[in-house]
XYZ file of C-alpha atoms in Angstrom:
731
model
C -2.154 -79.453 68.891
C -5.470 -79.716 70.668
C -5.905 -78.572 74.301
C -5.663 -80.873 77.122
C -8.391 -82.258 79.139
C -8.874 -79.039 81.206
C -8.999 -77.072 78.121
C -5.963 -75.055 79.136
C -3.257 -73.524 76.286
C 0.059 -72.371 76.917
C 0.620 -68.785 77.846
C 2.601 -66.129 76.559
C 5.300 -65.237 79.227
C 6.863 -61.841 79.766
C 10.407 -63.089 79.339
C 10.636 -65.758 76.842
C 7.573 -65.130 74.774
C 5.304 -68.115 73.675
C 6.509 -70.819 76.156
C 5.658 -74.483 75.454
C 7.163 -75.624 78.774
C 3.873 -74.183 80.376
C 1.967 -76.930 78.649
C 0.097 -79.537 80.986
C 1.715 -82.959 81.327
C -0.559 -84.877 79.142
C 0.340 -82.509 76.104
C 3.595 -83.228 74.051
C 5.103 -80.734 72.013
C 8.828 -81.729 70.409
C 11.097 -78.857 70.066
C 13.185 -78.248 67.032
C 16.555 -78.791 69.061
C 15.496 -82.239 70.156
C 16.483 -85.477 68.436
C 14.226 -88.322 67.640
C 15.806 -90.691 70.356
C 15.085 -87.878 72.801
C 11.367 -87.246 71.686
C 9.970 -90.737 70.995
C 12.570 -93.248 71.997
C 13.834 -94.233 68.365
C 17.472 -95.014 67.667
C 19.275 -92.267 65.957
C 20.081 -93.262 62.176
C 23.522 -94.653 60.981
C 25.384 -92.889 58.339
C 24.662 -95.789 55.895
C 20.962 -95.061 56.678
C 21.593 -91.270 56.006
C 23.067 -92.120 52.859
C 20.356 -94.542 51.505
C 17.449 -92.252 52.768
C 14.817 -91.215 50.310
C 15.035 -87.576 48.978
C 14.073 -84.743 51.332
C 10.462 -84.094 51.436
C 8.888 -81.006 53.119
C 6.527 -81.268 56.153
C 3.054 -81.026 54.916
C -0.290 -80.256 56.697
C -3.422 -79.913 55.152
C -6.214 -77.619 56.269
C -10.007 -77.568 55.602
C -9.672 -74.266 53.167
C -7.650 -72.246 50.982
C -5.000 -70.327 52.503
C -4.120 -66.603 51.973
C -1.402 -65.587 54.543
C 0.830 -67.040 57.214
C 2.957 -65.538 60.249
C 5.280 -67.245 62.757
C 5.690 -66.431 66.468
C 8.748 -64.716 67.478
C 10.336 -67.873 68.847
C 9.404 -69.591 65.448
C 7.461 -72.556 67.149
C 3.887 -71.479 66.321
C 2.649 -70.570 63.097
C -0.722 -68.775 62.406
C -2.490 -69.276 58.978
C -5.445 -67.388 57.579
C -7.856 -67.542 54.619
C -11.340 -66.982 53.904
C -12.594 -70.022 55.719
C -9.562 -70.930 57.933
C -7.869 -69.137 61.006
C -5.696 -71.643 62.933
C -2.446 -71.707 64.967
C -0.073 -74.476 64.187
C 2.660 -75.858 66.304
C 5.520 -76.568 63.863
C 8.563 -78.844 64.601
C 11.132 -80.567 62.444
C 9.394 -83.802 62.617
C 5.664 -82.825 62.496
C 2.945 -80.302 62.091
C -0.164 -80.190 64.548
C -3.116 -77.941 65.042
C -2.837 -75.660 68.287
C -5.600 -73.375 68.275
C -8.772 -73.149 65.863
C -9.648 -69.449 66.098
C -12.657 -69.473 63.931
C -14.841 -71.383 66.383
C -18.592 -70.206 67.378
C -21.662 -70.096 65.151
C -21.988 -66.328 64.678
C -19.175 -66.262 62.046
C -18.669 -62.983 60.026
C -16.782 -61.174 57.367
C -14.403 -60.246 60.249
C -13.210 -64.103 59.926
C -12.421 -63.684 56.240
C -8.529 -62.877 56.084
C -6.400 -61.350 53.497
C -3.425 -61.243 55.735
C -2.297 -62.060 59.024
C 0.543 -61.084 61.468
C 1.907 -62.172 64.755
C 3.024 -59.516 67.156
C 6.248 -59.153 69.020
C 7.912 -58.182 72.141
C 5.134 -56.567 74.196
C 2.521 -57.894 71.805
C 3.915 -61.393 71.422
C 0.692 -62.696 72.374
C -1.365 -61.065 69.903
C -2.281 -61.798 66.219
C -3.905 -59.132 63.978
C -5.685 -60.271 60.907
C -6.924 -58.009 57.975
C -10.441 -58.827 56.857
C -11.763 -58.385 53.549
C -14.581 -56.150 54.698
C -12.178 -53.414 55.866
C -12.120 -54.667 59.404
C -8.755 -55.363 61.556
C -9.010 -58.144 64.508
C -6.829 -58.071 67.059
C -6.817 -61.655 68.706
C -5.299 -62.203 72.372
C -4.225 -65.828 72.733
C -3.842 -65.570 76.382
C -7.429 -64.686 77.013
C -9.847 -67.603 77.824
C -12.924 -68.655 75.711
C -13.085 -66.584 72.491
C -9.553 -65.075 71.691
C -10.942 -61.559 69.936
C -9.742 -58.652 71.893
C -11.063 -55.835 69.441
C -12.312 -55.204 66.322
C -10.995 -51.948 64.580
C -13.152 -50.798 61.583
C -12.061 -47.372 60.299
C -10.968 -48.421 56.688
C -14.122 -48.131 54.121
C -12.375 -50.939 51.977
C -10.683 -54.398 52.371
C -7.482 -54.088 54.102
C -4.497 -55.699 51.995
C -1.761 -55.625 54.914
C -0.844 -55.225 58.373
C 2.473 -54.841 60.043
C 3.612 -54.566 63.598
C 6.496 -52.319 64.558
C 9.520 -54.298 65.388
C 10.986 -52.557 68.545
C 8.114 -52.458 70.856
C 5.101 -54.157 68.724
C 2.439 -51.774 70.148
C 2.145 -49.892 66.745
C 0.258 -51.665 63.885
C 0.061 -50.397 60.449
C -2.675 -51.105 58.044
C -2.582 -50.631 54.221
C -6.247 -50.546 52.523
C -7.803 -50.499 49.284
C -9.232 -46.899 50.134
C -5.936 -45.614 49.622
C -4.922 -44.701 53.129
C -2.349 -46.299 55.526
C -3.018 -45.963 59.119
C -1.226 -46.524 62.247
C -2.618 -47.906 65.550
C -1.343 -47.582 69.114
C -2.813 -50.909 70.712
C -2.405 -49.650 74.233
C -5.076 -47.339 73.471
C -8.507 -49.028 74.369
C -10.439 -46.661 71.950
C -9.542 -48.397 68.926
C -8.892 -45.098 66.834
C -6.064 -44.704 64.466
C -3.387 -42.723 66.078
C -2.050 -41.372 62.577
C -3.367 -41.475 59.204
C -1.145 -41.281 56.233
C -2.784 -40.687 52.667
C -0.578 -41.288 49.698
C -2.718 -39.421 47.280
C -2.737 -42.594 45.141
C -4.884 -45.425 44.401
C -5.006 -48.427 46.921
C -2.234 -49.277 49.066
C -1.024 -52.962 48.401
C 1.791 -53.519 51.130
C 3.384 -51.586 53.886
C 6.754 -52.556 56.114
C 8.342 -50.971 58.948
C 12.083 -50.461 58.573
C 13.944 -53.095 60.826
C 16.727 -50.806 61.490
C 15.000 -47.354 61.780
C 11.595 -48.401 63.190
C 10.005 -44.988 62.852
C 10.175 -45.275 58.861
C 8.191 -47.400 56.883
C 7.491 -48.070 53.173
C 4.435 -48.624 50.980
C 3.801 -50.046 47.635
C 0.849 -48.516 45.601
C -1.521 -49.772 42.909
C -0.003 -47.130 40.585
C 3.559 -48.939 40.868
C 5.184 -46.101 43.126
C 7.008 -46.777 46.282
C 6.621 -44.017 48.976
C 8.806 -43.960 52.189
C 7.429 -42.128 55.155
C 9.023 -41.191 58.775
C 6.457 -41.199 61.382
C 8.584 -38.376 63.068
C 7.449 -35.877 60.763
C 4.424 -34.036 61.804
C 3.582 -33.053 58.257
C 1.561 -35.636 56.594
C 3.938 -36.203 53.452
C 6.118 -38.669 52.354
C 9.766 -38.352 52.421
C 10.535 -39.801 49.084
C 8.544 -41.311 46.204
C 9.987 -43.452 43.466
C 8.014 -44.550 40.302
C 9.252 -48.529 40.667
C 6.982 -50.547 38.426
C 4.937 -50.389 35.096
C 2.131 -51.634 36.932
C 0.614 -52.151 40.434
C 3.617 -52.706 43.209
C 2.333 -55.696 44.925
C 4.961 -56.209 47.855
C 7.902 -54.577 49.501
C 10.410 -55.619 51.951
C 13.194 -53.809 53.866
C 16.833 -55.337 53.927
C 18.362 -55.657 57.233
C 20.659 -52.835 56.771
C 17.819 -50.273 56.933
C 18.452 -48.594 53.735
C 17.927 -51.060 50.912
C 14.506 -51.842 49.852
C 13.071 -54.499 47.463
C 9.943 -54.247 45.680
C 7.901 -56.624 43.389
C 4.856 -55.878 40.944
C 2.837 -57.071 38.332
C 5.291 -56.157 35.512
C 7.231 -59.301 36.542
C 10.178 -57.632 37.951
C 11.875 -57.478 41.593
C 13.760 -54.237 42.244
C 16.222 -53.240 44.744
C 16.442 -49.582 45.729
C 18.722 -47.614 47.825
C 16.212 -45.370 49.702
C 19.040 -43.188 50.929
C 20.100 -42.231 47.658
C 18.610 -39.832 45.271
C 19.093 -42.132 42.310
C 15.843 -43.057 40.601
C 17.450 -46.116 39.194
C 17.093 -49.491 40.841
C 20.405 -51.010 41.748
C 19.247 -54.543 40.854
C 16.459 -55.753 38.527
C 15.291 -59.240 38.677
C 12.960 -60.383 35.806
C 10.476 -63.277 36.737
C 8.179 -65.305 34.894
C 5.025 -64.243 36.416
C 3.911 -61.277 38.665
C 5.300 -61.103 41.911
C 3.043 -61.166 45.206
C 5.508 -61.749 47.887
C 9.004 -61.230 48.612
C 11.322 -61.384 51.767
C 15.013 -61.143 52.104
C 16.841 -64.338 53.326
C 18.254 -63.937 56.875
C 22.030 -64.062 57.078
C 22.394 -63.821 53.215
C 22.679 -60.184 52.348
C 22.394 -60.647 48.612
C 19.431 -63.302 48.532
C 15.717 -62.941 48.358
C 12.869 -65.250 48.079
C 9.713 -64.527 45.971
C 6.397 -66.114 45.120
C 4.034 -65.263 42.117
C 0.652 -63.851 41.768
C -0.555 -66.461 39.216
C 0.701 -69.206 36.847
C 3.804 -70.080 38.780
C 3.612 -72.575 41.646
C 7.198 -72.377 42.993
C 9.102 -70.424 45.456
C 12.251 -69.062 44.282
C 15.428 -67.534 46.050
C 17.452 -65.100 43.944
C 20.790 -63.817 44.291
C 20.392 -60.353 43.439
C 23.797 -60.106 41.651
C 22.834 -62.960 39.212
C 19.261 -61.765 38.232
C 18.803 -64.051 35.190
C 18.131 -67.633 36.997
C 16.935 -68.420 40.544
C 19.621 -69.675 42.963
C 17.171 -72.130 44.536
C 13.587 -73.379 43.773
C 10.782 -75.155 45.789
C 8.432 -76.543 43.769
C 5.843 -78.559 46.221
C 2.659 -76.575 46.007
C 0.109 -77.661 43.428
C -1.021 -74.050 43.077
C 0.583 -70.558 43.341
C 1.797 -69.939 46.935
C -0.033 -67.102 48.617
C 2.491 -66.541 51.505
C 5.669 -67.569 52.970
C 8.215 -66.607 55.874
C 11.923 -67.375 56.435
C 12.112 -69.220 60.033
C 15.785 -69.215 59.750
C 18.371 -68.902 57.007
C 17.754 -72.365 55.819
C 14.127 -73.036 56.865
C 10.864 -71.551 55.001
C 7.382 -72.138 55.657
C 4.766 -71.361 53.189
C 0.811 -71.791 52.262
C -1.311 -71.819 49.025
C -4.693 -71.960 47.773
C -4.106 -75.753 47.726
C -5.023 -75.896 51.298
C -1.560 -77.299 52.228
C 0.921 -75.517 54.913
C 4.595 -76.669 54.351
C 7.792 -76.266 55.943
C 10.864 -76.557 53.536
C 14.490 -76.886 54.235
C 17.097 -75.392 51.703
C 18.493 -78.715 51.056
C 15.372 -80.020 49.631
C 15.418 -77.146 47.004
C 16.757 -77.706 43.578
C 19.160 -75.578 41.832
C 17.816 -74.407 38.378
C 21.613 -73.432 37.429
C 22.391 -77.056 37.514
C 19.975 -77.881 35.074
C 21.649 -75.667 32.518
C 24.410 -76.554 30.179
C 27.760 -74.501 31.189
C 29.414 -75.167 27.926
C 28.500 -72.809 25.019
C 30.028 -71.406 21.449
C 28.973 -68.894 19.324
C 30.071 -66.696 16.343
C 29.648 -63.028 15.497
C 29.591 -61.382 12.099
C 33.220 -60.347 12.333
C 34.528 -63.804 12.682
C 34.982 -63.983 16.337
C 34.439 -67.058 18.312
C 33.411 -67.060 21.714
C 33.211 -70.080 23.928
C 32.746 -71.022 27.567
C 33.759 -74.184 29.276
C 33.169 -75.604 32.773
C 35.617 -75.660 35.534
C 35.687 -77.065 38.800
C 35.666 -73.464 40.957
C 33.076 -72.360 43.027
C 30.871 -69.223 42.445
C 32.472 -65.861 43.341
C 32.078 -62.119 43.142
C 34.240 -59.256 43.065
C 34.108 -55.717 44.509
C 32.292 -56.868 47.756
C 32.210 -53.313 49.043
C 31.447 -51.648 46.150
C 27.801 -51.384 46.936
C 26.836 -49.929 50.210
C 23.080 -51.374 49.932
C 23.886 -55.080 49.972
C 27.051 -56.508 51.233
C 28.411 -59.145 53.656
C 28.085 -58.414 57.481
C 31.980 -58.359 57.526
C 32.047 -55.489 55.356
C 28.824 -53.805 56.875
C 31.023 -51.302 59.264
C 33.013 -50.186 56.381
C 30.243 -49.364 54.320
C 28.481 -47.450 56.843
C 31.796 -45.317 57.150
C 31.599 -44.052 53.601
C 29.321 -41.318 52.358
C 26.541 -42.127 50.011
C 26.733 -40.796 46.597
C 24.462 -43.239 44.720
C 27.138 -43.781 42.010
C 28.794 -46.963 43.259
C 28.944 -49.790 40.956
C 26.772 -53.066 41.756
C 28.703 -55.996 42.774
C 29.696 -58.280 39.690
C 29.059 -62.005 39.461
C 31.928 -64.317 38.489
C 30.754 -67.815 37.152
C 32.559 -70.910 37.539
C 33.581 -70.910 33.900
C 36.328 -70.366 31.509
C 35.297 -67.929 28.750
C 37.506 -66.956 25.938
C 37.218 -65.027 22.503
C 39.132 -66.260 19.365
C 39.325 -64.497 16.032
C 39.536 -66.900 13.170
C 40.315 -65.635 9.582
C 37.392 -67.305 7.980
C 35.392 -64.286 6.899
C 36.696 -60.993 6.263
C 34.154 -58.638 6.925
C 36.102 -55.422 5.896
C 36.493 -57.124 2.434
C 32.721 -58.049 2.297
C 31.702 -54.586 3.102
C 33.962 -52.988 0.341
C 32.866 -55.529 -2.349
C 29.022 -54.885 -1.256
C 29.258 -51.039 -1.735
C 31.637 -51.092 -4.793
C 30.884 -54.312 -6.854
C 28.766 -53.516 -10.185
C 25.867 -55.690 -10.395
C 24.378 -54.544 -13.702
C 24.775 -56.714 -16.477
C 24.173 -54.016 -19.143
C 27.960 -53.774 -20.066
C 29.252 -57.072 -18.984
C 32.808 -56.185 -20.124
C 32.841 -53.109 -18.085
C 31.512 -54.663 -15.105
C 33.854 -57.842 -14.965
C 36.757 -55.088 -15.700
C 35.540 -53.111 -12.542
C 34.890 -56.102 -10.416
C 38.242 -57.678 -11.030
C 40.192 -54.393 -10.258
C 38.146 -54.256 -6.766
C 39.113 -57.752 -6.075
C 42.501 -57.220 -7.079
C 42.965 -54.244 -4.831
C 41.667 -56.146 -1.780
C 44.102 -59.023 -2.367
C 41.307 -61.480 -3.480
C 43.215 -63.028 -6.283
C 40.867 -65.937 -7.031
C 37.838 -63.696 -7.345
C 39.670 -61.231 -9.708
C 40.745 -64.237 -11.661
C 37.069 -65.205 -11.883
C 35.862 -61.813 -13.260
C 38.793 -62.019 -15.810
C 37.317 -65.354 -16.972
C 33.822 -64.217 -17.110
C 34.985 -61.184 -19.211
C 36.815 -63.306 -21.752
C 33.898 -65.627 -22.148
C 31.085 -63.465 -22.366
C 32.727 -60.328 -23.753
C 34.086 -62.106 -26.766
C 30.730 -63.856 -27.532
C 29.224 -60.225 -27.668
C 32.087 -59.079 -30.094
C 31.727 -62.289 -32.244
C 28.113 -61.627 -32.474
C 28.637 -57.869 -33.486
C 31.398 -59.035 -35.933
C 29.064 -61.480 -37.515
C 26.351 -59.063 -38.192
C 29.053 -56.567 -39.639
C 30.538 -58.981 -41.723
C 27.048 -59.832 -43.180
C 26.269 -56.468 -44.035
C 29.763 -55.820 -45.801
C 29.635 -59.124 -47.773
C 26.036 -58.164 -49.063
C 27.265 -54.884 -50.280
C 30.382 -56.173 -51.888
C 28.223 -58.793 -53.879
C 26.005 -55.882 -55.218
C 28.935 -53.914 -56.228
C 30.615 -56.636 -58.177
C 27.326 -57.312 -60.037
C 26.665 -53.631 -61.104
C 26.447 -52.831 -65.026
C 26.651 -49.679 -66.803
C 25.268 -51.034 -70.279
C 22.407 -49.059 -71.994
C 20.587 -51.696 -74.123
C 17.901 -53.705 -72.819
C 19.901 -57.217 -73.536
C 22.688 -55.907 -71.345
C 20.200 -54.558 -68.793
C 18.525 -57.908 -68.765
C 21.578 -59.678 -68.658
C 22.955 -57.520 -65.832
C 19.693 -58.014 -64.074
C 19.605 -61.817 -64.232
C 23.363 -61.725 -63.359
C 22.653 -59.427 -60.333
C 19.777 -61.653 -59.421
C 21.913 -64.975 -59.729
C 24.882 -63.061 -57.882
C 22.331 -62.262 -55.268
C 21.379 -65.854 -55.260
C 24.784 -66.963 -54.781
C 25.419 -64.585 -51.978
C 22.558 -65.764 -50.272
C 23.531 -69.454 -50.356
C 26.823 -68.564 -49.070
C 25.245 -66.261 -46.223
C 23.081 -69.236 -45.279
C 26.353 -71.532 -44.703
C 27.789 -68.872 -42.767
C 24.970 -68.237 -40.721
C 24.430 -71.951 -40.066
C 27.986 -72.436 -39.113
C 28.030 -69.192 -36.698
C 24.917 -70.350 -34.971
C 26.250 -73.888 -34.474
C 29.680 -72.288 -32.935
C 27.766 -69.924 -30.952
C 25.374 -72.590 -29.563
C 28.609 -74.800 -28.749
C 30.324 -71.881 -27.292
C 27.294 -71.170 -25.103
C 27.080 -74.645 -23.992
C 30.804 -74.605 -22.720
C 30.345 -71.079 -21.152
C 27.510 -72.634 -19.158
C 29.339 -75.443 -17.892
C 32.236 -73.027 -16.771
C 29.788 -70.555 -15.131
C 28.066 -73.659 -13.476
C 31.348 -74.985 -12.120
C 32.196 -71.384 -10.740
C 28.849 -70.915 -9.134
C 29.017 -74.300 -7.767
C 32.710 -73.644 -6.254
C 31.435 -70.363 -4.586
C 28.249 -72.210 -3.038
C 30.595 -74.660 -1.392
C 32.656 -72.013 -0.078
C 29.644 -70.466 1.282
C 30.503 -67.004 -0.595
C 26.694 -65.933 -1.573
C 28.111 -62.660 -2.256
C 30.057 -63.866 -5.252
C 27.299 -66.320 -6.433
C 24.534 -63.277 -6.444
C 26.705 -60.798 -8.033
C 28.134 -63.476 -10.743
C 24.396 -64.064 -11.477
C 23.356 -60.493 -11.686
C 26.222 -59.497 -14.064
C 25.474 -62.448 -16.618
C 21.766 -63.477 -15.875
C 20.972 -63.264 -19.530
C 23.479 -66.060 -20.686
C 22.944 -68.596 -17.533
C 19.982 -70.537 -16.102
C 20.112 -71.251 -12.362
C 16.895 -72.936 -10.511
C 14.575 -70.765 -8.479
C 15.103 -72.495 -5.418
C 18.977 -71.808 -5.560
C 18.429 -68.342 -6.481
C 16.301 -67.627 -3.458
C 18.719 -69.416 -1.280
C 21.503 -67.080 -2.661
C 19.822 -63.803 -2.615
C 17.951 -64.362 1.158
C 21.448 -65.389 2.674
C 23.235 -62.534 0.969
C 20.405 -59.745 2.009
C 20.594 -61.266 5.609
C 24.289 -60.568 5.679
C 23.992 -57.074 4.243
C 21.083 -56.402 7.075
C 23.475 -57.685 9.583
C 26.217 -55.413 8.753
C 23.642 -52.492 8.284
C 24.614 -51.924 4.691
C 20.834 -51.018 3.991
C 21.685 -49.291 0.646
C 23.418 -52.308 -0.901
C 20.637 -54.610 0.528
C 18.068 -52.525 -1.238
C 19.813 -52.617 -4.446
C 20.064 -56.272 -4.363
C 16.227 -56.730 -3.422
C 15.192 -54.767 -6.185
C 17.786 -56.529 -8.863
C 16.480 -59.884 -7.883
C 14.270 -61.861 -10.373
C 12.199 -63.394 -7.698
C 9.145 -61.910 -6.900
C 9.072 -63.163 -3.398
C 12.430 -61.543 -2.458
C 11.343 -58.076 -4.116
C 8.503 -57.999 -2.009
C 10.629 -57.414 1.236
C 10.770 -53.899 0.799
C 7.248 -53.615 0.479
C 6.394 -54.262 4.133
C 5.136 -51.537 6.329
C 7.858 -49.497 8.154
C 6.965 -47.867 11.633
C 9.086 -44.815 12.599
C 8.631 -43.884 16.218
C 8.724 -40.032 16.919
C 10.403 -38.183 19.838
C 9.014 -35.449 21.587
C 10.505 -32.124 20.180
C 10.396 -30.595 23.604
C 11.781 -33.507 26.106
C 12.867 -35.834 23.415
C 11.047 -38.653 25.178
C 10.395 -41.509 22.682
C 6.531 -41.652 22.031
C 5.232 -45.152 21.680
C 1.585 -44.697 22.115
C 0.765 -43.884 18.450
C -1.669 -46.628 18.440
C -3.769 -44.812 20.700
C -3.768 -41.616 18.770
C -1.726 -39.735 21.354
C -0.968 -36.010 19.967
C 0.518 -34.967 23.287
C 3.874 -36.228 25.172
C 2.990 -38.236 28.398
C 6.083 -36.893 30.103
C 5.864 -32.939 29.471
C 2.096 -32.896 28.310
C 2.986 -30.804 25.388
C 1.670 -31.045 21.730
C 3.894 -33.410 19.632
C 5.567 -31.573 16.839
C 2.952 -29.022 15.805
C 2.904 -27.267 12.522
C 5.573 -24.448 12.510
C 2.897 -22.159 10.629
C -0.403 -22.775 12.286
C 1.082 -24.094 15.574
C -1.736 -26.993 15.574
C -1.183 -30.623 15.679
C -0.523 -32.262 12.301
C -3.050 -35.150 11.908
C -1.936 -36.403 8.375
C 1.064 -36.099 6.075
C 3.726 -34.315 8.158
C 6.884 -32.585 6.233
C 9.913 -31.726 8.212
C 13.691 -30.655 7.563
C 16.122 -33.004 8.400
C 18.514 -30.179 8.961
C 16.572 -28.254 11.548
C 13.901 -30.818 12.295
C 11.063 -28.204 12.058
C 8.126 -28.910 9.840
C 4.306 -29.135 9.548
C 1.402 -29.505 7.235
C 2.337 -30.511 3.754
C 0.072 -27.715 2.351
C 1.500 -25.090 4.648
C 5.031 -25.779 3.852
C 4.508 -25.791 0.008
C 2.965 -22.484 0.346
C 5.844 -21.065 2.426
C 8.864 -22.496 0.576
C 7.288 -21.360 -2.717
C 8.311 -17.789 -1.755
C 10.828 -18.385 1.098
C 13.917 -20.349 1.622
C 14.422 -20.374 5.317
C 12.826 -21.876 8.073
C 9.452 -20.297 9.132
C 10.378 -20.600 12.788
C 13.197 -18.313 12.539
C 15.939 -20.475 13.489
C 17.713 -19.366 10.504
C 18.356 -22.691 8.763
C 18.131 -22.718 5.018
C 15.662 -25.446 4.180
C 15.324 -27.159 0.911
C 11.701 -28.647 -0.502
C 12.298 -30.905 -3.412
C 10.102 -29.526 -6.335
C 9.635 -32.853 -7.736
C 8.355 -34.101 -4.606
C 6.344 -31.331 -4.204
C 4.636 -31.528 -7.659
C 3.915 -35.142 -7.044
C 2.331 -34.426 -3.616
């Protein structure tokens, strides 16, 4: 709102703060409690007009440049917005937003006016505004001064200041967090503009700092390294009270809960974490995973379990989360065209925000949409054991159990009881009860126990069909799978008899030929008799040959007919088990009689891949490997040829080592060598041999030389190790 004709602005009183009633008569400000009829003479809306009103739209105000931060006055009627090219005070009501003061006036503008952050004072400093500049300066503005509002410029930081914060109770103390890694406290009553205290976190740059609203002598800071430090200003030693490794990456923002013990943090690792700072626990009470890096967070007033956040990049929404349901936001405001850079709750239902799109907005919770309402609440799913789980919607509100089980975040009614309890850090977090009915039903459509027994005991080799069918039939009968047992008996009769007939035919041919030779043998000595005998023998041989040709032709005809009939029967069996989705039976049948049946490659690949997938689901790795190796399809057999990665663990602290891609030969946690050779005590950078009994090992050559003359472990642990000589010779 512009100044009046005399250039006067409302002053900050000592009792009620920023007082709009002191404006001159020709200036108009509509207070938040005024109705439209009281402010502009319009008639109030009827219930029908309200019902037919368009969807709620937030109040918008466009500024001449991108915005980096905002802060409201103690009474919530005025808001200061800051950016690299903007520094203005706005007057905000329920109906409109107007400009009140432009602090970037004058011709000698410098980097002091390029702001990263801005905060409005409170109590004794409710007439002052602090801005953090990109050049490391802190500028204090006095809105009660006439002319230029600059009160003082503080220049002790050597790099950009990321955040400033006023102490809640008095407002005289100002904290600043800088890229130079220092936190400084300033007493604004001291005209010398020198830091009263300086806190060095012995870390990289400080990204955020916030006073504890209940214990105002405490503050918390978030660092570039992902750590959080809690400091006590009463402690004369320059050391933090507590340090928590909170994030995998920079910690960009922190905010205290109104209970004075719970702290929330957000980082570049796309998480919001809630910590009990009075507990020794190193684990967060809650973890919310977001879709983008978290740049700002703030607890919602009056709602102890809800917190708002905005992203650093790629997400244009403001999200309100319930920490007890961390998987999806409770409310979302999606009005900005770019990522919001700052926001603040004016009340429990009103939130203001700014962004790089140059817009300042005032939102109401009724204008937010609820992402949970966009999701289906009915679902159904199976597990590998034949259990069916389902959820159906019901007309009941969200509820939570164990309302007093967590000391950090509770309702106001339970706060007194919570404080009376001792803090152990082991309390269970609140449990969310969705407005749904869920159930699990066991449907006996798949017997996983029988499946496992068959997979581990079925004979899949076709070398001896009779034996394989007999064994498989007994296994199926023992598991009360009588149809499967009958199938194996049928296969045994069909193909075992075929093999017997073929063997009998060969034996019969040999016997007949020998018998013909015996019947035509002569014992005479004269040439005529020998000639006749030879002629008779040759003739007898020819007669048998003709007889043998007829027998062979008839046998081959019968065999072809029998094979054709068997193929039809097998095809019917395979079709039946395919329709029953019994891929285990299909694969096993095929492997046993694969020399006598013909199945399409596409059908075979479907059977084998489905069966192998089931075996992997049940973790039957050995059976799956046997099936893969026995499969006639090359594409299936190559499954076992893929590279396998085994992550090692530190042999000192047992931490899993995941940084093998960087050739890390030392543990990141205990900084000791990873599994050195038990003989030379050097890091093994090649083939590593170890005993699975005592977990000691070393270089292949060293272990080979040692175990050629010794049987016990070279470390002296007393374990008798065995080195396979065949493996050693191949090595």
